[in-house]
């Protein structure tokens, strides 16, 4: 069984969904320390001149050690109205804005308490639209412990996986030893050749949120994953 393990990103980039589609089981790593100002709470969309961030405000004061699954959204900042206004201003002229905006805004309107619930609702929505049927589970539901590569290895062993697809950013610490070879687990690094698709405004910018792709390409989005 081939698996991948990633933290739950907010409105992920298209490579995130490509990675999900490449495995049998995708593990949401939700029982590790939350990193403020990470992709867990923000992502990039295209603006008139370059790009800008959509950031979800969270409660973090005195909560340095909280796990991802414990992070609460700070709803006092009314980020929902700000995000909807920004998305509308930047994408209302895109070809497929009307096809997706209501569904995206309805997810915002559910006014989630926890960041992970908002992130997973968006991830599930776009997986369904892109016809990605990969089994998705949470690491907090598994009886595993460890840190960094040891945690990853223990998840693989618990799930009886013989093939681990790793994000390229983890290469430095995963290659420090031969843990995967010693346990007969094939280690593969995910490499994504970013395609060029239709975008609004000026030159093409890669690595933006999935909403940039679907607003501009609609049903053709599935061809870019």
JSON list of C-alpha atoms in Angstrom, two decimals:
[
{"chain": "A", "resi": 1, "resn": "UNK", "atom": "CA", "xyz": [0.00, 0.00, 0.00]},
{"chain": "A", "resi": 2, "resn": "UNK", "atom": "CA", "xyz": [1.29, 3.43, -0.95]},
{"chain": "A", "resi": 3, "resn": "UNK", "atom": "CA", "xyz": [0.72, 6.29, 1.49]},
{"chain": "A", "resi": 4, "resn": "UNK", "atom": "CA", "xyz": [1.56, 9.96, 1.90]},
{"chain": "A", "resi": 5, "resn": "UNK", "atom": "CA", "xyz": [1.48, 12.01, 5.11]},
{"chain": "A", "resi": 6, "resn": "UNK", "atom": "CA", "xyz": [0.90, 15.76, 5.17]},
{"chain": "A", "resi": 7, "resn": "UNK", "atom": "CA", "xyz": [-0.36, 18.47, 7.47]},
{"chain": "A", "resi": 8, "resn": "UNK", "atom": "CA", "xyz": [-3.81, 19.90, 6.62]},
{"chain": "A", "resi": 9, "resn": "UNK", "atom": "CA", "xyz": [-3.18, 22.92, 4.43]},
{"chain": "A", "resi": 10, "resn": "UNK", "atom": "CA", "xyz": [-5.60, 25.83, 4.05]},
{"chain": "A", "resi": 11, "resn": "UNK", "atom": "CA", "xyz": [-6.94, 26.00, 0.46]},
{"chain": "A", "resi": 12, "resn": "UNK", "atom": "CA", "xyz": [-3.96, 23.95, -0.79]},
{"chain": "A", "resi": 13, "resn": "UNK", "atom": "CA", "xyz": [-1.99, 24.44, -3.98]},
{"chain": "A", "resi": 14, "resn": "UNK", "atom": "CA", "xyz": [-2.66, 22.07, -6.87]},
{"chain": "A", "resi": 15, "resn": "UNK", "atom": "CA", "xyz": [0.39, 19.89, -6.15]},
{"chain": "A", "resi": 16, "resn": "UNK", "atom": "CA", "xyz": [-1.16, 18.95, -2.79]},
{"chain": "A", "resi": 17, "resn": "UNK", "atom": "CA", "xyz": [-4.12, 17.42, -4.59]},
{"chain": "A", "resi": 18, "resn": "UNK", "atom": "CA", "xyz": [-1.84, 15.74, -7.11]},
{"chain": "A", "resi": 19, "resn": "UNK", "atom": "CA", "xyz": [-0.03, 14.09, -4.22]},
{"chain": "A", "resi": 20, "resn": "UNK", "atom": "CA", "xyz": [-3.29, 12.86, -2.71]},
{"chain": "A", "resi": 21, "resn": "UNK", "atom": "CA", "xyz": [-4.26, 11.33, -6.05]},
{"chain": "A", "resi": 22, "resn": "UNK", "atom": "CA", "xyz": [-0.98, 9.38, -6.27]},
{"chain": "A", "resi": 23, "resn": "UNK", "atom": "CA", "xyz": [-1.49, 7.24, -3.15]},
{"chain": "A", "resi": 24, "resn": "UNK", "atom": "CA", "xyz": [-3.90, 4.68, -1.72]},
{"chain": "A", "resi": 25, "resn": "UNK", "atom": "CA", "xyz": [-4.15, 6.34, 1.69]},
{"chain": "A", "resi": 26, "resn": "UNK", "atom": "CA", "xyz": [-3.44, 9.96, 2.59]},
{"chain": "A", "resi": 27, "resn": "UNK", "atom": "CA", "xyz": [-2.74, 10.63, 6.26]},
{"chain": "A", "resi": 28, "resn": "UNK", "atom": "CA", "xyz": [-3.59, 14.04, 7.69]},
{"chain": "A", "resi": 29, "resn": "UNK", "atom": "CA", "xyz": [-0.89, 14.80, 10.24]},
{"chain": "A", "resi": 30, "resn": "UNK", "atom": "CA", "xyz": [-2.95, 16.57, 12.88]},
{"chain": "A", "resi": 31, "resn": "UNK", "atom": "CA", "xyz": [-1.31, 15.55, 16.18]},
{"chain": "A", "resi": 32, "resn": "UNK", "atom": "CA", "xyz": [1.93, 17.49, 15.79]},
{"chain": "A", "resi": 33, "resn": "UNK", "atom": "CA", "xyz": [2.74, 21.02, 16.92]},
{"chain": "A", "resi": 34, "resn": "UNK", "atom": "CA", "xyz": [1.01, 23.82, 15.04]},
{"chain": "A", "resi": 35, "resn": "UNK", "atom": "CA", "xyz": [3.32, 26.24, 13.25]},
{"chain": "A", "resi": 36, "resn": "UNK", "atom": "CA", "xyz": [1.85, 29.75, 13.22]},
{"chain": "A", "resi": 37, "resn": "UNK", "atom": "CA", "xyz": [2.09, 31.56, 9.88]},
{"chain": "A", "resi": 38, "resn": "UNK", "atom": "CA", "xyz": [2.48, 28.26, 8.05]},
{"chain": "A", "resi": 39, "resn": "UNK", "atom": "CA", "xyz": [0.47, 26.92, 5.11]},
{"chain": "A", "resi": 40, "resn": "UNK", "atom": "CA", "xyz": [-1.89, 25.45, 7.70]},
{"chain": "A", "resi": 41, "resn": "UNK", "atom": "CA", "xyz": [-3.53, 28.83, 8.09]},
{"chain": "A", "resi": 42, "resn": "UNK", "atom": "CA", "xyz": [-2.79, 30.72, 4.88]},
{"chain": "A", "resi": 43, "resn": "UNK", "atom": "CA", "xyz": [-2.27, 30.41, 1.15]},
{"chain": "A", "resi": 44, "resn": "UNK", "atom": "CA", "xyz": [-1.58, 32.55, -1.90]},
{"chain": "A", "resi": 45, "resn": "UNK", "atom": "CA", "xyz": [-3.94, 33.83, -4.57]},
{"chain": "A", "resi": 46, "resn": "UNK", "atom": "CA", "xyz": [-3.19, 36.01, -7.56]},
{"chain": "A", "resi": 47, "resn": "UNK", "atom": "CA", "xyz": [-3.63, 39.75, -7.28]},
{"chain": "A", "resi": 48, "resn": "UNK", "atom": "CA", "xyz": [-3.53, 42.50, -9.88]},
{"chain": "A", "resi": 49, "resn": "UNK", "atom": "CA", "xyz": [0.25, 42.93, -9.70]},
{"chain": "A", "resi": 50, "resn": "UNK", "atom": "CA", "xyz": [1.63, 39.76, -8.09]},
{"chain": "A", "resi": 51, "resn": "UNK", "atom": "CA", "xyz": [0.03, 37.66, -5.33]},
{"chain": "A", "resi": 52, "resn": "UNK", "atom": "CA", "xyz": [-1.36, 38.09, -1.85]},
{"chain": "A", "resi": 53, "resn": "UNK", "atom": "CA", "xyz": [-2.16, 35.88, 1.10]},
{"chain": "A", "resi": 54, "resn": "UNK", "atom": "CA", "xyz": [-5.48, 34.73, 2.46]},
{"chain": "A", "resi": 55, "resn": "UNK", "atom": "CA", "xyz": [-4.81, 34.16, 6.16]},
{"chain": "A", "resi": 56, "resn": "UNK", "atom": "CA", "xyz": [-7.12, 32.60, 8.73]},
{"chain": "A", "resi": 57, "resn": "UNK", "atom": "CA", "xyz": [-6.60, 34.25, 12.15]},
{"chain": "A", "resi": 58, "resn": "UNK", "atom": "CA", "xyz": [-6.16, 31.77, 14.99]},
{"chain": "A", "resi": 59, "resn": "UNK", "atom": "CA", "xyz": [-5.99, 31.81, 18.76]},
{"chain": "A", "resi": 60, "resn": "UNK", "atom": "CA", "xyz": [-2.34, 31.35, 19.67]},
{"chain": "A", "resi": 61, "resn": "UNK", "atom": "CA", "xyz": [-1.51, 33.48, 22.73]},
{"chain": "A", "resi": 62, "resn": "UNK", "atom": "CA", "xyz": [-0.06, 31.19, 25.37]},
{"chain": "A", "resi": 63, "resn": "UNK", "atom": "CA", "xyz": [-0.73, 28.16, 23.17]},
{"chain": "A", "resi": 64, "resn": "UNK", "atom": "CA", "xyz": [2.72, 27.56, 21.71]},
{"chain": "A", "resi": 65, "resn": "UNK", "atom": "CA", "xyz": [2.56, 23.78, 22.21]},
{"chain": "A", "resi": 66, "resn": "UNK", "atom": "CA", "xyz": [-0.93, 23.20, 20.82]},
{"chain": "A", "resi": 67, "resn": "UNK", "atom": "CA", "xyz": [-1.41, 20.51, 18.22]},
{"chain": "A", "resi": 68, "resn": "UNK", "atom": "CA", "xyz": [-2.86, 21.23, 14.80]},
{"chain": "A", "resi": 69, "resn": "UNK", "atom": "CA", "xyz": [-6.16, 19.58, 15.66]},
{"chain": "A", "resi": 70, "resn": "UNK", "atom": "CA", "xyz": [-6.53, 21.86, 18.71]},
{"chain": "A", "resi": 71, "resn": "UNK", "atom": "CA", "xyz": [-6.14, 25.21, 16.96]},
{"chain": "A", "resi": 72, "resn": "UNK", "atom": "CA", "xyz": [-9.19, 27.46, 17.15]},
{"chain": "A", "resi": 73, "resn": "UNK", "atom": "CA", "xyz": [-10.07, 30.14, 14.63]},
{"chain": "A", "resi": 74, "resn": "UNK", "atom": "CA", "xyz": [-10.24, 33.68, 16.00]},
{"chain": "A", "resi": 75, "resn": "UNK", "atom": "CA", "xyz": [-13.67, 34.59, 14.66]},
{"chain": "A", "resi": 76, "resn": "UNK", "atom": "CA", "xyz": [-13.55, 38.03, 16.30]},
{"chain": "A", "resi": 77, "resn": "UNK", "atom": "CA", "xyz": [-11.47, 39.27, 13.35]},
{"chain": "A", "resi": 78, "resn": "UNK", "atom": "CA", "xyz": [-14.28, 38.55, 10.86]},
{"chain": "A", "resi": 79, "resn": "UNK", "atom": "CA", "xyz": [-11.91, 36.94, 8.39]},
{"chain": "A", "resi": 80, "resn": "UNK", "atom": "CA", "xyz": [-14.83, 35.40, 6.49]},
{"chain": "A", "resi": 81, "resn": "UNK", "atom": "CA", "xyz": [-16.13, 38.70, 5.13]},
{"chain": "A", "resi": 82, "resn": "UNK", "atom": "CA", "xyz": [-12.58, 39.83, 4.32]},
{"chain": "A", "resi": 83, "resn": "UNK", "atom": "CA", "xyz": [-11.75, 36.65, 2.43]},
{"chain": "A", "resi": 84, "resn": "UNK", "atom": "CA", "xyz": [-15.00, 36.66, 0.47]},
{"chain": "A", "resi": 85, "resn": "UNK", "atom": "CA", "xyz": [-14.51, 40.30, -0.49]},
{"chain": "A", "resi": 86, "resn": "UNK", "atom": "CA", "xyz": [-10.90, 39.71, -1.56]},
{"chain": "A", "resi": 87, "resn": "UNK", "atom": "CA", "xyz": [-11.76, 36.61, -3.59]},
{"chain": "A", "resi": 88, "resn": "UNK", "atom": "CA", "xyz": [-14.62, 38.44, -5.30]},
{"chain": "A", "resi": 89, "resn": "UNK", "atom": "CA", "xyz": [-12.49, 41.48, -6.11]},
{"chain": "A", "resi": 90, "resn": "UNK", "atom": "CA", "xyz": [-9.72, 39.39, -7.63]},
{"chain": "A", "resi": 91, "resn": "UNK", "atom": "CA", "xyz": [-11.66, 36.61, -9.35]},
{"chain": "A", "resi": 92, "resn": "UNK", "atom": "CA", "xyz": [-15.13, 37.91, -10.25]},
{"chain": "A", "resi": 93, "resn": "UNK", "atom": "CA", "xyz": [-13.98, 38.35, -13.86]},
{"chain": "A", "resi": 94, "resn": "UNK", "atom": "CA", "xyz": [-12.60, 34.83, -14.13]},
{"chain": "A", "resi": 95, "resn": "UNK", "atom": "CA", "xyz": [-14.44, 32.50, -16.48]},
{"chain": "A", "resi": 96, "resn": "UNK", "atom": "CA", "xyz": [-15.71, 30.07, -13.83]},
{"chain": "A", "resi": 97, "resn": "UNK", "atom": "CA", "xyz": [-16.16, 32.34, -10.81]},
{"chain": "A", "resi": 98, "resn": "UNK", "atom": "CA", "xyz": [-19.93, 31.86, -10.73]},
{"chain": "A", "resi": 99, "resn": "UNK", "atom": "CA", "xyz": [-19.56, 28.08, -10.97]},
{"chain": "A", "resi": 100, "resn": "UNK", "atom": "CA", "xyz": [-17.51, 27.78, -7.77]},
{"chain": "A", "resi": 101, "resn": "UNK", "atom": "CA", "xyz": [-17.84, 30.92, -5.66]},
{"chain": "A", "resi": 102, "resn": "UNK", "atom": "CA", "xyz": [-21.14, 30.02, -4.00]},
{"chain": "A", "resi": 103, "resn": "UNK", "atom": "CA", "xyz": [-19.88, 26.61, -2.89]},
{"chain": "A", "resi": 104, "resn": "UNK", "atom": "CA", "xyz": [-16.62, 28.07, -1.59]},
{"chain": "A", "resi": 105, "resn": "UNK", "atom": "CA", "xyz": [-18.41, 30.87, 0.26]},
{"chain": "A", "resi": 106, "resn": "UNK", "atom": "CA", "xyz": [-20.91, 28.41, 1.74]},
{"chain": "A", "resi": 107, "resn": "UNK", "atom": "CA", "xyz": [-18.03, 26.50, 3.29]},
{"chain": "A", "resi": 108, "resn": "UNK", "atom": "CA", "xyz": [-16.77, 29.74, 4.83]},
{"chain": "A", "resi": 109, "resn": "UNK", "atom": "CA", "xyz": [-20.28, 30.43, 6.09]},
{"chain": "A", "resi": 110, "resn": "UNK", "atom": "CA", "xyz": [-20.27, 27.26, 8.18]},
{"chain": "A", "resi": 111, "resn": "UNK", "atom": "CA", "xyz": [-18.20, 29.36, 10.59]},
{"chain": "A", "resi": 112, "resn": "UNK", "atom": "CA", "xyz": [-16.02, 26.54, 11.88]},
{"chain": "A", "resi": 113, "resn": "UNK", "atom": "CA", "xyz": [-14.58, 26.69, 15.38]},
{"chain": "A", "resi": 114, "resn": "UNK", "atom": "CA", "xyz": [-11.42, 24.70, 14.59]},
{"chain": "A", "resi": 115, "resn": "UNK", "atom": "CA", "xyz": [-8.99, 25.44, 11.79]},
{"chain": "A", "resi": 116, "resn": "UNK", "atom": "CA", "xyz": [-8.61, 21.78, 10.85]},
{"chain": "A", "resi": 117, "resn": "UNK", "atom": "CA", "xyz": [-12.35, 21.47, 10.21]},
{"chain": "A", "resi": 118, "resn": "UNK", "atom": "CA", "xyz": [-12.29, 24.41, 7.82]},
{"chain": "A", "resi": 119, "resn": "UNK", "atom": "CA", "xyz": [-9.20, 23.08, 6.04]},
{"chain": "A", "resi": 120, "resn": "UNK", "atom": "CA", "xyz": [-10.57, 19.56, 5.72]},
{"chain": "A", "resi": 121, "resn": "UNK", "atom": "CA", "xyz": [-13.91, 20.79, 4.41]},
{"chain": "A", "resi": 122, "resn": "UNK", "atom": "CA", "xyz": [-12.11, 22.61, 1.59]},
{"chain": "A", "resi": 123, "resn": "UNK", "atom": "CA", "xyz": [-9.81, 19.63, 0.93]},
{"chain": "A", "resi": 124, "resn": "UNK", "atom": "CA", "xyz": [-12.77, 17.24, 0.79]},
{"chain": "A", "resi": 125, "resn": "UNK", "atom": "CA", "xyz": [-14.75, 19.55, -1.47]},
{"chain": "A", "resi": 126, "resn": "UNK", "atom": "CA", "xyz": [-11.98, 19.89, -4.04]},
{"chain": "A", "resi": 127, "resn": "UNK", "atom": "CA", "xyz": [-11.09, 16.19, -3.86]},
{"chain": "A", "resi": 128, "resn": "UNK", "atom": "CA", "xyz": [-14.69, 15.36, -4.70]},
{"chain": "A", "resi": 129, "resn": "UNK", "atom": "CA", "xyz": [-14.76, 17.84, -7.55]},
{"chain": "A", "resi": 130, "resn": "UNK", "atom": "CA", "xyz": [-11.47, 16.56, -8.96]},
{"chain": "A", "resi": 131, "resn": "UNK", "atom": "CA", "xyz": [-12.63, 12.92, -8.70]},
{"chain": "A", "resi": 132, "resn": "UNK", "atom": "CA", "xyz": [-9.89, 12.04, -6.21]},
{"chain": "A", "resi": 133, "resn": "UNK", "atom": "CA", "xyz": [-11.14, 9.03, -4.24]},
{"chain": "A", "resi": 134, "resn": "UNK", "atom": "CA", "xyz": [-8.10, 8.40, -2.06]},
{"chain": "A", "resi": 135, "resn": "UNK", "atom": "CA", "xyz": [-8.80, 7.16, 1.47]},
{"chain": "A", "resi": 136, "resn": "UNK", "atom": "CA", "xyz": [-8.06, 10.03, 3.90]},
{"chain": "A", "resi": 137, "resn": "UNK", "atom": "CA", "xyz": [-7.42, 9.37, 7.60]},
{"chain": "A", "resi": 138, "resn": "UNK", "atom": "CA", "xyz": [-6.11, 11.35, 10.60]},
{"chain": "A", "resi": 139, "resn": "UNK", "atom": "CA", "xyz": [-2.86, 10.53, 12.38]},
{"chain": "A", "resi": 140, "resn": "UNK", "atom": "CA", "xyz": [-4.50, 11.34, 15.73]},
{"chain": "A", "resi": 141, "resn": "UNK", "atom": "CA", "xyz": [-6.76, 8.32, 15.22]},
{"chain": "A", "resi": 142, "resn": "UNK", "atom": "CA", "xyz": [-3.78, 5.99, 14.94]},
{"chain": "A", "resi": 143, "resn": "UNK", "atom": "CA", "xyz": [-1.93, 4.47, 17.87]},
{"chain": "A", "resi": 144, "resn": "UNK", "atom": "CA", "xyz": [1.50, 5.79, 16.91]},
{"chain": "A", "resi": 145, "resn": "UNK", "atom": "CA", "xyz": [4.17, 7.92, 18.55]},
{"chain": "A", "resi": 146, "resn": "UNK", "atom": "CA", "xyz": [7.53, 9.44, 17.62]},
{"chain": "A", "resi": 147, "resn": "UNK", "atom": "CA", "xyz": [8.99, 12.56, 16.10]},
{"chain": "A", "resi": 148, "resn": "UNK", "atom": "CA", "xyz": [9.83, 13.50, 12.51]},
{"chain": "A", "resi": 149, "resn": "UNK", "atom": "CA", "xyz": [11.05, 10.51, 10.50]},
{"chain": "A", "resi": 150, "resn": "UNK", "atom": "CA", "xyz": [10.34, 8.11, 13.37]},
{"chain": "A", "resi": 151, "resn": "UNK", "atom": "CA", "xyz": [6.72, 9.21, 13.50]},
{"chain": "A", "resi": 152, "resn": "UNK", "atom": "CA", "xyz": [6.44, 8.87, 9.71]},
{"chain": "A", "resi": 153, "resn": "UNK", "atom": "CA", "xyz": [7.98, 5.40, 9.83]},
{"chain": "A", "resi": 154, "resn": "UNK", "atom": "CA", "xyz": [5.69, 4.31, 12.67]},
{"chain": "A", "resi": 155, "resn": "UNK", "atom": "CA", "xyz": [2.62, 5.46, 10.73]},
{"chain": "A", "resi": 156, "resn": "UNK", "atom": "CA", "xyz": [3.81, 3.47, 7.70]},
{"chain": "A", "resi": 157, "resn": "UNK", "atom": "CA", "xyz": [4.34, 0.38, 9.84]},
{"chain": "A", "resi": 158, "resn": "UNK", "atom": "CA", "xyz": [0.99, 0.77, 11.61]},
{"chain": "A", "resi": 159, "resn": "UNK", "atom": "CA", "xyz": [-0.80, 0.96, 8.27]},
{"chain": "A", "resi": 160, "resn": "UNK", "atom": "CA", "xyz": [1.32, -1.90, 6.86]},
{"chain": "A", "resi": 161, "resn": "UNK", "atom": "CA", "xyz": [2.47, 0.36, 4.05]},
{"chain": "A", "resi": 162, "resn": "UNK", "atom": "CA", "xyz": [5.36, -0.77, 1.86]},
{"chain": "A", "resi": 163, "resn": "UNK", "atom": "CA", "xyz": [5.66, 2.48, -0.12]},
{"chain": "A", "resi": 164, "resn": "UNK", "atom": "CA", "xyz": [5.92, 6.02, 1.30]},
{"chain": "A", "resi": 165, "resn": "UNK", "atom": "CA", "xyz": [5.54, 9.09, -0.92]},
{"chain": "A", "resi": 166, "resn": "UNK", "atom": "CA", "xyz": [7.31, 11.96, 0.81]},
{"chain": "A", "resi": 167, "resn": "UNK", "atom": "CA", "xyz": [7.16, 15.70, 0.11]},
{"chain": "A", "resi": 168, "resn": "UNK", "atom": "CA", "xyz": [10.50, 16.86, -1.22]},
{"chain": "A", "resi": 169, "resn": "UNK", "atom": "CA", "xyz": [10.82, 19.33, 1.66]},
{"chain": "A", "resi": 170, "resn": "UNK", "atom": "CA", "xyz": [11.26, 16.45, 4.12]},
{"chain": "A", "resi": 171, "resn": "UNK", "atom": "CA", "xyz": [14.26, 15.03, 2.29]},
{"chain": "A", "resi": 172, "resn": "UNK", "atom": "CA", "xyz": [16.88, 16.55, 4.61]},
{"chain": "A", "resi": 173, "resn": "UNK", "atom": "CA", "xyz": [15.71, 14.86, 7.79]},
{"chain": "A", "resi": 174, "resn": "UNK", "atom": "CA", "xyz": [14.36, 11.65, 6.26]},
{"chain": "A", "resi": 175, "resn": "UNK", "atom": "CA", "xyz": [17.71, 10.85, 4.63]},
{"chain": "A", "resi": 176, "resn": "UNK", "atom": "CA", "xyz": [19.67, 11.11, 7.86]},
{"chain": "A", "resi": 177, "resn": "UNK", "atom": "CA", "xyz": [19.50, 7.34, 8.29]},
{"chain": "A", "resi": 178, "resn": "UNK", "atom": "CA", "xyz": [18.24, 4.22, 6.54]},
{"chain": "A", "resi": 179, "resn": "UNK", "atom": "CA", "xyz": [15.10, 3.70, 8.57]},
{"chain": "A", "resi": 180, "resn": "UNK", "atom": "CA", "xyz": [12.89, 3.05, 5.55]},
{"chain": "A", "resi": 181, "resn": "UNK", "atom": "CA", "xyz": [15.35, 0.71, 3.83]},
{"chain": "A", "resi": 182, "resn": "UNK", "atom": "CA", "xyz": [15.85, -1.19, 7.07]},
{"chain": "A", "resi": 183, "resn": "UNK", "atom": "CA", "xyz": [12.08, -1.74, 7.30]},
{"chain": "A", "resi": 184, "resn": "UNK", "atom": "CA", "xyz": [11.64, -2.70, 3.63]},
{"chain": "A", "resi": 185, "resn": "UNK", "atom": "CA", "xyz": [9.61, 0.41, 2.82]},
{"chain": "A", "resi": 186, "resn": "UNK", "atom": "CA", "xyz": [10.14, 2.05, -0.55]},
{"chain": "A", "resi": 187, "resn": "UNK", "atom": "CA", "xyz": [10.83, 5.76, -0.10]},
{"chain": "A", "resi": 188, "resn": "UNK", "atom": "CA", "xyz": [9.84, 7.99, -3.00]},
{"chain": "A", "resi": 189, "resn": "UNK", "atom": "CA", "xyz": [9.94, 11.79, -3.20]},
{"chain": "A", "resi": 190, "resn": "UNK", "atom": "CA", "xyz": [7.03, 13.60, -4.75]},
{"chain": "A", "resi": 191, "resn": "UNK", "atom": "CA", "xyz": [8.09, 15.78, -7.65]},
{"chain": "A", "resi": 192, "resn": "UNK", "atom": "CA", "xyz": [5.47, 17.92, -9.33]},
{"chain": "A", "resi": 193, "resn": "UNK", "atom": "CA", "xyz": [6.05, 19.60, -12.66]},
{"chain": "A", "resi": 194, "resn": "UNK", "atom": "CA", "xyz": [3.88, 22.67, -12.31]},
{"chain": "A", "resi": 195, "resn": "UNK", "atom": "CA", "xyz": [1.74, 23.23, -15.43]},
{"chain": "A", "resi": 196, "resn": "UNK", "atom": "CA", "xyz": [0.90, 26.58, -16.94]},
{"chain": "A", "resi": 197, "resn": "UNK", "atom": "CA", "xyz": [-2.83, 27.27, -17.14]},
{"chain": "A", "resi": 198, "resn": "UNK", "atom": "CA", "xyz": [-5.00, 30.29, -17.88]},
{"chain": "A", "resi": 199, "resn": "UNK", "atom": "CA", "xyz": [-4.77, 33.06, -15.29]},
{"chain": "A", "resi": 200, "resn": "UNK", "atom": "CA", "xyz": [-6.02, 36.59, -14.94]},
{"chain": "A", "resi": 201, "resn": "UNK", "atom": "CA", "xyz": [-3.57, 39.50, -14.96]},
{"chain": "A", "resi": 202, "resn": "UNK", "atom": "CA", "xyz": [-0.03, 39.72, -16.33]},
{"chain": "A", "resi": 203, "resn": "UNK", "atom": "CA", "xyz": [2.51, 36.88, -16.13]},
{"chain": "A", "resi": 204, "resn": "UNK", "atom": "CA", "xyz": [1.76, 33.38, -14.89]},
{"chain": "A", "resi": 205, "resn": "UNK", "atom": "CA", "xyz": [2.43, 32.71, -11.19]},
{"chain": "A", "resi": 206, "resn": "UNK", "atom": "CA", "xyz": [2.78, 29.09, -9.97]},
{"chain": "A", "resi": 207, "resn": "UNK", "atom": "CA", "xyz": [2.10, 27.55, -6.55]},
{"chain": "A", "resi": 208, "resn": "UNK", "atom": "CA", "xyz": [-1.14, 29.38, -5.85]},
{"chain": "A", "resi": 209, "resn": "UNK", "atom": "CA", "xyz": [-4.21, 28.03, -4.08]},
{"chain": "A", "resi": 210, "resn": "UNK", "atom": "CA", "xyz": [-6.41, 25.53, -5.91]},
{"chain": "A", "resi": 211, "resn": "UNK", "atom": "CA", "xyz": [-9.08, 28.23, -6.25]},
{"chain": "A", "resi": 212, "resn": "UNK", "atom": "CA", "xyz": [-6.91, 30.05, -8.79]},
{"chain": "A", "resi": 213, "resn": "UNK", "atom": "CA", "xyz": [-6.98, 26.98, -11.02]},
{"chain": "A", "resi": 214, "resn": "UNK", "atom": "CA", "xyz": [-10.70, 26.17, -10.76]},
{"chain": "A", "resi": 215, "resn": "UNK", "atom": "CA", "xyz": [-11.84, 29.77, -11.22]},
{"chain": "A", "resi": 216, "resn": "UNK", "atom": "CA", "xyz": [-9.83, 29.98, -14.42]},
{"chain": "A", "resi": 217, "resn": "UNK", "atom": "CA", "xyz": [-10.09, 26.48, -15.87]},
{"chain": "A", "resi": 218, "resn": "UNK", "atom": "CA", "xyz": [-13.34, 24.98, -14.53]},
{"chain": "A", "resi": 219, "resn": "UNK", "atom": "CA", "xyz": [-13.76, 21.34, -15.54]},
{"chain": "A", "resi": 220, "resn": "UNK", "atom": "CA", "xyz": [-10.39, 21.38, -17.28]},
{"chain": "A", "resi": 221, "resn": "UNK", "atom": "CA", "xyz": [-8.81, 21.67, -13.83]},
{"chain": "A", "resi": 222, "resn": "UNK", "atom": "CA", "xyz": [-8.82, 17.88, -13.57]},
{"chain": "A", "resi": 223, "resn": "UNK", "atom": "CA", "xyz": [-6.29, 17.74, -16.41]},
{"chain": "A", "resi": 224, "resn": "UNK", "atom": "CA", "xyz": [-3.72, 19.68, -14.39]},
{"chain": "A", "resi": 225, "resn": "UNK", "atom": "CA", "xyz": [-3.67, 17.53, -11.24]}
]
